[in-house]
Short mmCIF file of C-alpha atoms in Angstrom, two decimals:
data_model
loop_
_atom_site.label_atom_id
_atom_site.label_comp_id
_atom_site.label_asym_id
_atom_site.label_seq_id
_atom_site.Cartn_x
_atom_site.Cartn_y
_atom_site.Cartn_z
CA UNK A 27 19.98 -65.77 145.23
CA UNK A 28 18.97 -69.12 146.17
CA UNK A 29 16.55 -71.53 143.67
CA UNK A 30 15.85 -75.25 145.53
CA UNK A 31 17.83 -74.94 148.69
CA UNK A 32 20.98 -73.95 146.28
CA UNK A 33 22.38 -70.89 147.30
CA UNK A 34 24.88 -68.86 144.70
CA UNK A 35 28.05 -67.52 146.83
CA UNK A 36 30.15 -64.97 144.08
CA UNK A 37 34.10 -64.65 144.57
CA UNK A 38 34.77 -61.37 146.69
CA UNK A 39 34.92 -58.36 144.88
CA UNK A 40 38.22 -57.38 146.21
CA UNK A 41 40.77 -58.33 148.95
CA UNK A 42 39.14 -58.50 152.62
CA UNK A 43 40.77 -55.25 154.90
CA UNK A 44 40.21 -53.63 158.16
CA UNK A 45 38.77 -55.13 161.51
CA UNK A 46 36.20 -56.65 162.60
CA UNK A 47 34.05 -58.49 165.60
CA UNK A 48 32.34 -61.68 165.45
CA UNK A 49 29.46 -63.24 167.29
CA UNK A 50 29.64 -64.56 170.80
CA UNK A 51 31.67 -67.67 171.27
CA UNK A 52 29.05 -70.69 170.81
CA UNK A 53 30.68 -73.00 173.69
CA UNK A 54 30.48 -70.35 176.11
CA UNK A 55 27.38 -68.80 175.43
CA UNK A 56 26.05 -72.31 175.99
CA UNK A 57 27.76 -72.33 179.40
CA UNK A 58 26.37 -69.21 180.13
CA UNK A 59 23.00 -69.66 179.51
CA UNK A 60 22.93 -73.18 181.96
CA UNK A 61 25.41 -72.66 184.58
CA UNK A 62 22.94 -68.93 184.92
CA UNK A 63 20.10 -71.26 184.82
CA UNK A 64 21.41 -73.87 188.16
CA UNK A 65 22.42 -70.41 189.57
CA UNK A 66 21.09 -68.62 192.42
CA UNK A 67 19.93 -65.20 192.09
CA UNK A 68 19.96 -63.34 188.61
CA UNK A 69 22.90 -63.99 186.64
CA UNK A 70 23.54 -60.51 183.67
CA UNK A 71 25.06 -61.96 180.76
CA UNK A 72 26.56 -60.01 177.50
CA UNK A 73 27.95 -61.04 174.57
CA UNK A 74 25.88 -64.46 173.93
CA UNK A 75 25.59 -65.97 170.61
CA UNK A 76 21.99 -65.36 169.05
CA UNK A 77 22.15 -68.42 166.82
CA UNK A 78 19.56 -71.69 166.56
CA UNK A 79 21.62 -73.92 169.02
CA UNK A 80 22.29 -71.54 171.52
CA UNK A 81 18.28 -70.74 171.22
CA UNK A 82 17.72 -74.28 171.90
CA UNK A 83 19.88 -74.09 175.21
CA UNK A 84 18.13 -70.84 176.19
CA UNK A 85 14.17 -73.03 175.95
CA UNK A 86 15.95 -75.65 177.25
CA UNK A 87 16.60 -73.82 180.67
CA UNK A 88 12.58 -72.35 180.39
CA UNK A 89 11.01 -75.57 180.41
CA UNK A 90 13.15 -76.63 183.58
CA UNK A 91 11.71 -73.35 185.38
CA UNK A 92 14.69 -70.97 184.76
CA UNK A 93 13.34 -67.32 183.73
CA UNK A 94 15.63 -65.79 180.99
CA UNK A 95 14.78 -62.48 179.83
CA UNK A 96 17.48 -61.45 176.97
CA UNK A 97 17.12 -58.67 174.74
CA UNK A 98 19.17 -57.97 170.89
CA UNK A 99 22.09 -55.54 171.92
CA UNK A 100 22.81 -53.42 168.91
CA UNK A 101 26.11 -55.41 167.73
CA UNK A 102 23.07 -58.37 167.26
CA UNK A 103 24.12 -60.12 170.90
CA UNK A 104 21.68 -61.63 173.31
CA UNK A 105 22.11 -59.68 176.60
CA UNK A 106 19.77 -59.25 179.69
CA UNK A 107 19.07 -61.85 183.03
CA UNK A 108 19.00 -64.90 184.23
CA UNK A 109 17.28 -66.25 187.17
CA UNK A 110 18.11 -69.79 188.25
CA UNK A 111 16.13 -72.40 190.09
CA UNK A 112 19.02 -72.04 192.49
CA UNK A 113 18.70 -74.66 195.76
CA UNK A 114 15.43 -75.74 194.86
CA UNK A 115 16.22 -76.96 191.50
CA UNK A 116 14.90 -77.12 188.25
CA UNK A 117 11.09 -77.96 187.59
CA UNK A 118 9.31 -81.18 186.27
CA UNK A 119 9.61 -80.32 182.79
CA UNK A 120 5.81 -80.64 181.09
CA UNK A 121 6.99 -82.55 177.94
CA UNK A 122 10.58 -83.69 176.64
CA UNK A 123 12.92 -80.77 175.74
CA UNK A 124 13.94 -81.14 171.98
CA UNK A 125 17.61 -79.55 171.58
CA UNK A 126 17.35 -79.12 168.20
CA UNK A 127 20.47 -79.95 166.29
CA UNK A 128 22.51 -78.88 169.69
CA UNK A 129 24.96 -81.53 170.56
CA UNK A 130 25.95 -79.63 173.37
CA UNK A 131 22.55 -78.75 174.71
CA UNK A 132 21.74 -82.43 174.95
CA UNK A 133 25.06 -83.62 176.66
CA UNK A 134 25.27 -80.96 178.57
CA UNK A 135 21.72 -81.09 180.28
CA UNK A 136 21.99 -84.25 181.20
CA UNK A 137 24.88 -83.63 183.79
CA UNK A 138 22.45 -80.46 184.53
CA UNK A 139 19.67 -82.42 185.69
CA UNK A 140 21.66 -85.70 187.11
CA UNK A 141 21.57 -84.57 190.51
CA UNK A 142 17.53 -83.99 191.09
CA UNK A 143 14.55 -85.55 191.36
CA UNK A 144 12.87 -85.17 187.86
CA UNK A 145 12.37 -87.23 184.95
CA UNK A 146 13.50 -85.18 181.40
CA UNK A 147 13.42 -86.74 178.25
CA UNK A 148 15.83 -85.32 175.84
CA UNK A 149 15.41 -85.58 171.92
CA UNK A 150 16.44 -83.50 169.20
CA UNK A 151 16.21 -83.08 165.11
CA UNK A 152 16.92 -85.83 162.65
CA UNK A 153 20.56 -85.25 162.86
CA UNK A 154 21.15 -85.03 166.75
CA UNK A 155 19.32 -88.47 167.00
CA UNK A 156 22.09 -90.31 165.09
CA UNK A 157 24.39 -88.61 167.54
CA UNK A 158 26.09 -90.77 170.09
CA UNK A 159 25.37 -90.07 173.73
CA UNK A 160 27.20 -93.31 175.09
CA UNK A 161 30.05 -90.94 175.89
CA UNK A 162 27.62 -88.88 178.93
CA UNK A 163 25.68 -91.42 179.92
CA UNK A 164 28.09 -94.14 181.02
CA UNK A 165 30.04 -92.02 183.48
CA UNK A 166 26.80 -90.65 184.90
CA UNK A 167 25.59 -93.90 185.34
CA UNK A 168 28.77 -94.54 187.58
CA UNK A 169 27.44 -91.82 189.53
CA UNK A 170 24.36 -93.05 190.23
CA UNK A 171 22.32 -91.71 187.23
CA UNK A 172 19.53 -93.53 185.22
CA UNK A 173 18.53 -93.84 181.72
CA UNK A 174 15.68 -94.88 179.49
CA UNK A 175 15.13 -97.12 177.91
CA UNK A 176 18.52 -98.72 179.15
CA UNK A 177 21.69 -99.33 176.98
CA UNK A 178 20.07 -96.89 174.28
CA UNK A 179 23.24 -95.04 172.91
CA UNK A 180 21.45 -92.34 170.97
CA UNK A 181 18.15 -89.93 171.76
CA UNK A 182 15.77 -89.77 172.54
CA UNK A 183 17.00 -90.63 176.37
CA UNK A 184 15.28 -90.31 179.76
CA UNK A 185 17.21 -89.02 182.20
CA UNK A 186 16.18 -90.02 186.14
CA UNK A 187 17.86 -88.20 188.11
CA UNK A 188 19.18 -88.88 191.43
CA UNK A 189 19.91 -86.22 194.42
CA UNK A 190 22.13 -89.20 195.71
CA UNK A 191 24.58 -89.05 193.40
CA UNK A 192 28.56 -90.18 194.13
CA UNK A 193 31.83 -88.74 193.18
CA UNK A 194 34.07 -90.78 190.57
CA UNK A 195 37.00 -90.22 189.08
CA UNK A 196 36.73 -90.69 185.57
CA UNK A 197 39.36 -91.48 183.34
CA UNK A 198 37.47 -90.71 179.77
CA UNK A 199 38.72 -93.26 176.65
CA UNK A 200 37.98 -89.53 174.41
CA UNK A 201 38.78 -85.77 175.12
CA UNK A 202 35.33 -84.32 174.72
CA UNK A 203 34.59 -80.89 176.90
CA UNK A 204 30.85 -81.98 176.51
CA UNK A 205 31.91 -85.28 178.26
CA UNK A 206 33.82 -83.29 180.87
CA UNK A 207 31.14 -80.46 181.51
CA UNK A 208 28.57 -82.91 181.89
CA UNK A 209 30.59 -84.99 184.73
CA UNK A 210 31.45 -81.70 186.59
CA UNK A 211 28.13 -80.40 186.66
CA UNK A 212 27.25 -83.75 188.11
CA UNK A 213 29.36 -83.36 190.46
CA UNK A 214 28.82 -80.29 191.96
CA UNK A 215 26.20 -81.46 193.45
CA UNK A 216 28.36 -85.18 194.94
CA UNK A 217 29.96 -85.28 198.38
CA UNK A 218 33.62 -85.47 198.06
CA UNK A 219 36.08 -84.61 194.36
CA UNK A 220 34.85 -85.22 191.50
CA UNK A 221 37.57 -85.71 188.41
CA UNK A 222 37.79 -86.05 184.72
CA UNK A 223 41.20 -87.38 182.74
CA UNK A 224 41.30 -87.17 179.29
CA UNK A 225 44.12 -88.55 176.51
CA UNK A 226 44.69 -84.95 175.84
CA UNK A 227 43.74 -81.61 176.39
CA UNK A 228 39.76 -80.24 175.34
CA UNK A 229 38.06 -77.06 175.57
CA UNK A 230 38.65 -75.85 179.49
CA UNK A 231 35.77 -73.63 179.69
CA UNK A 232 34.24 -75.09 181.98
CA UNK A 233 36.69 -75.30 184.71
CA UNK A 234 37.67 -71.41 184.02
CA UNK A 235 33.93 -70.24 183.86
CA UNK A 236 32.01 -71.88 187.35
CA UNK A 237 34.53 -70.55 189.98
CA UNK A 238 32.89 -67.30 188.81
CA UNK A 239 29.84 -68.74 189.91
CA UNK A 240 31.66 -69.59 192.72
CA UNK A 241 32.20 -73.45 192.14
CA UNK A 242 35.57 -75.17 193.76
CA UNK A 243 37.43 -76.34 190.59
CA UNK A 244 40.59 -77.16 189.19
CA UNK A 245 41.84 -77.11 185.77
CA UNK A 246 44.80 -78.72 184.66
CA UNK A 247 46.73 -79.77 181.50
CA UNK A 248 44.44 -82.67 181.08
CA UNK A 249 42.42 -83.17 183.94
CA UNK A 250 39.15 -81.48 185.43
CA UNK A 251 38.10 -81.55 188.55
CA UNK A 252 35.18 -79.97 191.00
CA UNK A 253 34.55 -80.53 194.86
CA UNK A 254 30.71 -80.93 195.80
CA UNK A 255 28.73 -80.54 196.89
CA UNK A 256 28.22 -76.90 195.72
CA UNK A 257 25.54 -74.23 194.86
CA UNK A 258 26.25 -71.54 192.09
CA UNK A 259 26.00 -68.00 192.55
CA UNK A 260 24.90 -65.18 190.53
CA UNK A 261 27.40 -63.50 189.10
CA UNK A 262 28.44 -61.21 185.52
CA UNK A 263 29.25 -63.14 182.43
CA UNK A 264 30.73 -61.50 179.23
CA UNK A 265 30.88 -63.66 176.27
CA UNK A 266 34.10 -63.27 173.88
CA UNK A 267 33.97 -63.10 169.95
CA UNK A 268 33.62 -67.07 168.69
CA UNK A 269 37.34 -68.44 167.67
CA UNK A 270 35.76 -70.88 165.39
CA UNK A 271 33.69 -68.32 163.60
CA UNK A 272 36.74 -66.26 163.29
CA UNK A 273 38.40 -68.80 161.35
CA UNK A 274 36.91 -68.72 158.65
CA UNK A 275 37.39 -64.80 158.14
CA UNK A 276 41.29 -66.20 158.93
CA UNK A 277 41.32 -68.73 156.37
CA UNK A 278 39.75 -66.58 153.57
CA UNK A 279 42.13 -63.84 154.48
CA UNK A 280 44.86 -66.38 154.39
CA UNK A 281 43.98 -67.28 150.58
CA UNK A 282 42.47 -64.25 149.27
CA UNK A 283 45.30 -61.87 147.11
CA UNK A 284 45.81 -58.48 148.83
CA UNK A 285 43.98 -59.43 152.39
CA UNK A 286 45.39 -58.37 155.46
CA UNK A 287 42.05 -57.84 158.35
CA UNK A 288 42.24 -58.10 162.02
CA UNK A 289 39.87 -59.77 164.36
CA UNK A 290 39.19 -57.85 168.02
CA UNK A 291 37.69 -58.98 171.36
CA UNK A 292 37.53 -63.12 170.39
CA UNK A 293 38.28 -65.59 172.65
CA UNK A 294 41.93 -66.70 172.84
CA UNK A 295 41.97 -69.49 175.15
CA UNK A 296 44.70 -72.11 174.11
CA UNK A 297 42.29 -74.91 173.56
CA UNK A 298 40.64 -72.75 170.99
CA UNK A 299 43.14 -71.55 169.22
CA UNK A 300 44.98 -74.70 168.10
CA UNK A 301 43.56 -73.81 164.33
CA UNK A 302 46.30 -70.75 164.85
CA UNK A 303 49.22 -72.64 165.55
CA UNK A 304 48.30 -75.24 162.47
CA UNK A 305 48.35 -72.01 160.12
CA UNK A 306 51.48 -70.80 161.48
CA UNK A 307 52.83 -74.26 160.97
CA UNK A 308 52.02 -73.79 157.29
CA UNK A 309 53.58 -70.69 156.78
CA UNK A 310 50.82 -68.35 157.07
CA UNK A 311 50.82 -64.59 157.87
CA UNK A 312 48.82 -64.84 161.00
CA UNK A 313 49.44 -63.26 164.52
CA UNK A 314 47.69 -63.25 168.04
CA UNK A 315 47.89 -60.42 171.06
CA UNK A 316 46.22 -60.76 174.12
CA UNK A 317 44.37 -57.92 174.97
CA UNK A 318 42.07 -58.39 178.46
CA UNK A 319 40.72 -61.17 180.17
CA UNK A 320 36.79 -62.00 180.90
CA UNK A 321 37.02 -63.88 184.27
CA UNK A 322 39.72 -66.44 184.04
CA UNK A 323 39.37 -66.45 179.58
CA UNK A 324 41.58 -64.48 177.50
CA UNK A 325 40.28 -62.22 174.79
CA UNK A 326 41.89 -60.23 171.99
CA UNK A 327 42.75 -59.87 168.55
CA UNK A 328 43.76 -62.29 165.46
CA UNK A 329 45.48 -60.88 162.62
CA UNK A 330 45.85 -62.35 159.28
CA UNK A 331 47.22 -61.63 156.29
CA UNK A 332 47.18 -63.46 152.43
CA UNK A 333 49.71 -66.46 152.56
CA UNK A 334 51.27 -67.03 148.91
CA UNK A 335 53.99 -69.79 150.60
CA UNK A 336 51.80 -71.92 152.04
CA UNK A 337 53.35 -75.96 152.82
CA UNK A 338 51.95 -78.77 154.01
CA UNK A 339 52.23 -80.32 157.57
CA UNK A 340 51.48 -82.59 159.82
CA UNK A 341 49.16 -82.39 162.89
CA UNK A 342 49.60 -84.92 165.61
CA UNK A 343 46.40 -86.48 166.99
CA UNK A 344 47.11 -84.53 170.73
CA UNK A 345 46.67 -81.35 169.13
CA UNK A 346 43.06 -81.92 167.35
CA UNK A 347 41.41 -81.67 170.15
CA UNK A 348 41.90 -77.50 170.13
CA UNK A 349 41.01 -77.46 166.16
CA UNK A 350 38.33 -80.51 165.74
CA UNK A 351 35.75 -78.18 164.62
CA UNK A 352 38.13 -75.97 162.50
CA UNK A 353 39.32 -78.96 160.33
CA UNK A 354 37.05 -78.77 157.36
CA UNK A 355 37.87 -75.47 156.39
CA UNK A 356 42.27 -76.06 157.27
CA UNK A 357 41.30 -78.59 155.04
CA UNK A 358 40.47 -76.24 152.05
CA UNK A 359 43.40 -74.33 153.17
CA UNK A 360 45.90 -77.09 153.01
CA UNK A 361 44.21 -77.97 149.26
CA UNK A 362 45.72 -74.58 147.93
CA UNK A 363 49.46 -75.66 149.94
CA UNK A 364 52.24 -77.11 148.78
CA UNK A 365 53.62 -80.55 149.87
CA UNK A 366 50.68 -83.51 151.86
CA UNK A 367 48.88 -81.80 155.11
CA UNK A 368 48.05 -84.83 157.32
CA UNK A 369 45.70 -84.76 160.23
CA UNK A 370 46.30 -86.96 162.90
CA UNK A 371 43.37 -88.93 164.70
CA UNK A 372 40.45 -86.73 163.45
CA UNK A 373 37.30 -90.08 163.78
CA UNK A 374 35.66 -87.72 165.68
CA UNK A 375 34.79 -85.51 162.54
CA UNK A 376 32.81 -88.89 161.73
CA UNK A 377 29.94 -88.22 164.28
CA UNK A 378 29.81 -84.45 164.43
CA UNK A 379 26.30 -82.90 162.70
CA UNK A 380 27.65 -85.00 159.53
CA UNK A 381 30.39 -87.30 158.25
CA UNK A 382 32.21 -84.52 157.95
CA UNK A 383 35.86 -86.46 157.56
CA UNK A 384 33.69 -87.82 154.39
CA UNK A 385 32.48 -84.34 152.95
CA UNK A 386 35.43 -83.09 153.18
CA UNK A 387 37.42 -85.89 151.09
CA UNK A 388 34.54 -85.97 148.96
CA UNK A 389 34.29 -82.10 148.20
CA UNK A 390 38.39 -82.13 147.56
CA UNK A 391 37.56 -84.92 145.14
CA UNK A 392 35.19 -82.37 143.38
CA UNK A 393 37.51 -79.76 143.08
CA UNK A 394 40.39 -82.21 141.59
CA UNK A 395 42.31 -82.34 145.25
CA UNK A 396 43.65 -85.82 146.08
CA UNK A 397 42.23 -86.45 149.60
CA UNK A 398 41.79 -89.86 151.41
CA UNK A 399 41.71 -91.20 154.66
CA UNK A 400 43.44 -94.09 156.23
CA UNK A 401 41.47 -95.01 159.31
CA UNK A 402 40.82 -91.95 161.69
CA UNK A 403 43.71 -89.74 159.69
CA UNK A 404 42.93 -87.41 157.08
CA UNK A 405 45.58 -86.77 153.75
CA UNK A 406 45.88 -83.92 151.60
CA UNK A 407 48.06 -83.47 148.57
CA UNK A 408 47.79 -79.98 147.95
CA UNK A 409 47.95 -78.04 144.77
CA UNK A 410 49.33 -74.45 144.43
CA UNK A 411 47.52 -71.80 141.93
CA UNK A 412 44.27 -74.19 142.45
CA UNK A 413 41.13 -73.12 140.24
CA UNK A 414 38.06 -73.95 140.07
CA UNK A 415 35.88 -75.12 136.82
CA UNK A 416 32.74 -73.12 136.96
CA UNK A 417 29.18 -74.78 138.11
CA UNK A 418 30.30 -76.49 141.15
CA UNK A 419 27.18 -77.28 143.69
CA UNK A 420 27.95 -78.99 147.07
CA UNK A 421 26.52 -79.99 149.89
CA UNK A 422 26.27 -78.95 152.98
CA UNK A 423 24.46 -82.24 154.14
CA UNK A 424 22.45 -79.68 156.52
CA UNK A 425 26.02 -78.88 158.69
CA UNK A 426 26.43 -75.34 159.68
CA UNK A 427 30.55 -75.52 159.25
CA UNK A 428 30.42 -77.45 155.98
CA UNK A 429 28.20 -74.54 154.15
CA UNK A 430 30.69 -71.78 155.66
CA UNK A 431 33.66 -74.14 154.13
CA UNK A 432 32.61 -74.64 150.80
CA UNK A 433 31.94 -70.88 150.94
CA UNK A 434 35.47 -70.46 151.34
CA UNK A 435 36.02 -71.82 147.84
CA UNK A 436 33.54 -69.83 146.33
CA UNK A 437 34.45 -66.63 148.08
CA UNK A 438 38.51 -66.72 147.18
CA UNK A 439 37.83 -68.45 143.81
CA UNK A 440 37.49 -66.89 140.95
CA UNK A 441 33.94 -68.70 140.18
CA UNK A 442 30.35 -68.70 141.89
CA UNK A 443 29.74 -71.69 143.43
CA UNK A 444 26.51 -72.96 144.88
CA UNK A 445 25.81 -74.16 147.81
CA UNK A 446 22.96 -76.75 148.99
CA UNK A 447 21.17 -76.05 152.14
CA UNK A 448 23.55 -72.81 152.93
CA UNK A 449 20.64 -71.64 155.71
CA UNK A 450 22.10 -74.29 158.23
CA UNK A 451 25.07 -71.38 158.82
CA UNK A 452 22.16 -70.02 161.07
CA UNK A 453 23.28 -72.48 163.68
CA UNK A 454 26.55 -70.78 164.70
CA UNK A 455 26.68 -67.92 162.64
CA UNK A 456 23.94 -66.18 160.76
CA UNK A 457 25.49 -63.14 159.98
CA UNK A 458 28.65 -64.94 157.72
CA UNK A 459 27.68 -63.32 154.41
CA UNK A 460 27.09 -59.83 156.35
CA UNK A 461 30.88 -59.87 157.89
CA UNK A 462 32.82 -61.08 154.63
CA UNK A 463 30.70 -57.97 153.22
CA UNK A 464 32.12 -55.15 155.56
CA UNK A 465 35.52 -56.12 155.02
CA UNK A 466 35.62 -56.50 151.29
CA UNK A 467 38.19 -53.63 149.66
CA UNK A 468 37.35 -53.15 146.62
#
């Protein structure tokens, strides 16, 4: 199946039908795993993502003196306890604390272990050291927070934390939820509010997940806030099916003749779910019913049906916050539309894992798509009835979200296409093959 690094993915066999789960949301398993970890007491957590960056989080928590003992649940979940360092706080960690290719690990531990007095040097894989961290680190430093060596923008950092630290409130030049979490976790442990603004709304988890651990905060339309200081409780988390994983099921459904599947128990929080509204916006057959809530975070089901009328569109910067990671692959789908999709103010995709604003106008190029893009927004002319010419090999440059887009166009072609580097889908979602599998009709 795969010969140097290339992996072969065949069209489906048939139309995808029926329903199906997905793994444990990435962005709250993350949460889950650190805000157990500052906790006091033994958090039980279901539902979390067993993937590579969410591992990372999990040693992470181990080195700072957290004791995490999660067991495989039979749908493939992580599930067990937690036991936080609680009021004492987290250990002197006996070596720096590499986060892998976990963005969010890294950002998010350093508002974890702002507030006490230990030294932790953070560092991660060839990719996450290009990364930039310039976005955490200044508003920490408002607080009181120290890095080394100073004015270094990328890892490996020092963090020196401070058990002084001061409220501020922030207004943040970029809406980032790993800018946000790391401020409020800060925070918890200043005297007085602390608050976050952002340009426009990002990922609220957050604010909705510590009042279960029994944290004072607010979430609003576009600000964050949390009053300190504050020690988490122990309390039940349940982690809710990824929305990002579940988009690309969507997508393929979306272009694949004859498809119609349904998605159950994933997370339907609004700033997750903005890939859902661009899709509608294009015309496709897609639907979304809340069925329960897990704390303060909706859950339920995404249906999605093949889309033969699909037209272009235009998605204002304000709303890519709530898609960001789910561009690539609306990307792919806007390449089989009719009419010029056009993504608003998408420079973050720039400094995500990859360039992937670059892949993606380079992998359209491949497939004879016009793409460009004019400063931070991306253009697609899309062409209807688009095939492929056989022996197509991209790159994956290493991303987990670019190999599960190109995979797209291999799985709802009508060629094989080949994939380098496919393994780095391990980072959010190692079974992908497994679940376009199940649901193949044939």
């Amino acid at each position: 199946m795969s010969e140097n690094d290339i992996t072969i993915i065949e069209p489906l066999r048939g139309p995808l039908d029926g329903s199906c789960r997905v793994p444990g949301d990435k962005s709250i398993s993350h949460r889950a795993i650190l805000f157990s970890a500052m906790a006091e007491g033994t958090t039980r957590v279901s539902g979390v993502l067993d993937s590579n960056d969410v591992r990372s989080s999990i040693q992470a928590v181990r080195q700072l003196g957290a004791e995490v003992n999660l067991t495989k649940a039979i749908d493939g979940s992580l599930e067990g306890g937690i036991t936080g360092w609680g009021a004492k706080g987290p250990s002197q960690p006996d070596g720096p604390i590499d986060c892998g290719n976990s963005g969010t690990t890294a950002r998010l531990l350093m508002g974890v272990v702002a507030p006490w007095d230990i030294r932790v040097t953070i560092t991660g894989d060839e990719s996450l050291v290009t990364r930039p961290m310039r976005r955490i680190t200044a508003p920490l430093m408002k607080m009181g927070v120290n890095f080394e060596p100073a004015g270094r923008e990328t890892l490996p950092l020092t963090v020196v934390g401070d058990r002084n630290l001061h409220p501020i409130d922030y207004d943040a030049p970029m809406s980032s939820a790993q800018l946000k979490t790391a401020v409020i976790l800060a925070g918890l442990y200043a005297k007085g509010t602390t608050t976050v603004t952002e340009p426009s709304p990002s990922r609220n988890h957050t604010e909705l997940m510590l009042p279960e651990y029994g944290a004072d905060t607010t979430a609003g339309y576009r600000t964050a806030s949390v009053n300190g200081p504050c020690q988490l409780k122990a309390c039940e988390v349940s982690v809710p099916g990824d929305p990002s994983s579940a988009s690309f099921l969507v997508c393929a459904a979306v272009l694949k003749r004859g498809s119609n599947i349904q998605i159950e128990n994933v997370s339907l929080n609004p700033a997750r779910t903005g890939f859902v509204r661009t899709l509608e916006r294009m015309g496709a057959n897609i639907d979304t019913r809340i069925t329960g809530y897990a704390g303060k975070e909706a859950y339920g089901i995404i249906s999605a049906a093949y889309s033969p009328n699909l037209a272009g569109c235009e998605i204002p910067a304000q709303h890519i916050a709530s898609e960001i990671d789910e561009i690539p692959v609306l990307a792919m789908v806007a390449a089989h539309a009719r009419g010029i999709t056009v993504f608003r103010g998408v420079g973050e995709l720039k400094v995500k894992e990859s360039n992937r604003l670059a892949a993606v106008v380079d992998v359209l190029g491949q497939i004879g798509v016009d793409a460009w893009d004019e400063g931070d927004d991306l253009f697609i002319q899309g062409q209807p009835g688009l095939r492929l010419e056989p022996g197509l090999v991209f790159d994956s440059r290493k991303d987990h979200r670019l190999a599960m887009t190109w995979s797209i166009l291999g799985l709802c072609g009508s060629v094989p296409v080949g994939i380098r580097d496919f393994d780095a889908v391990k980072v959010s979602f190692p079974t992908f093959r497994a679940q376009f599998e199940e649901l193949v009709k044939e």
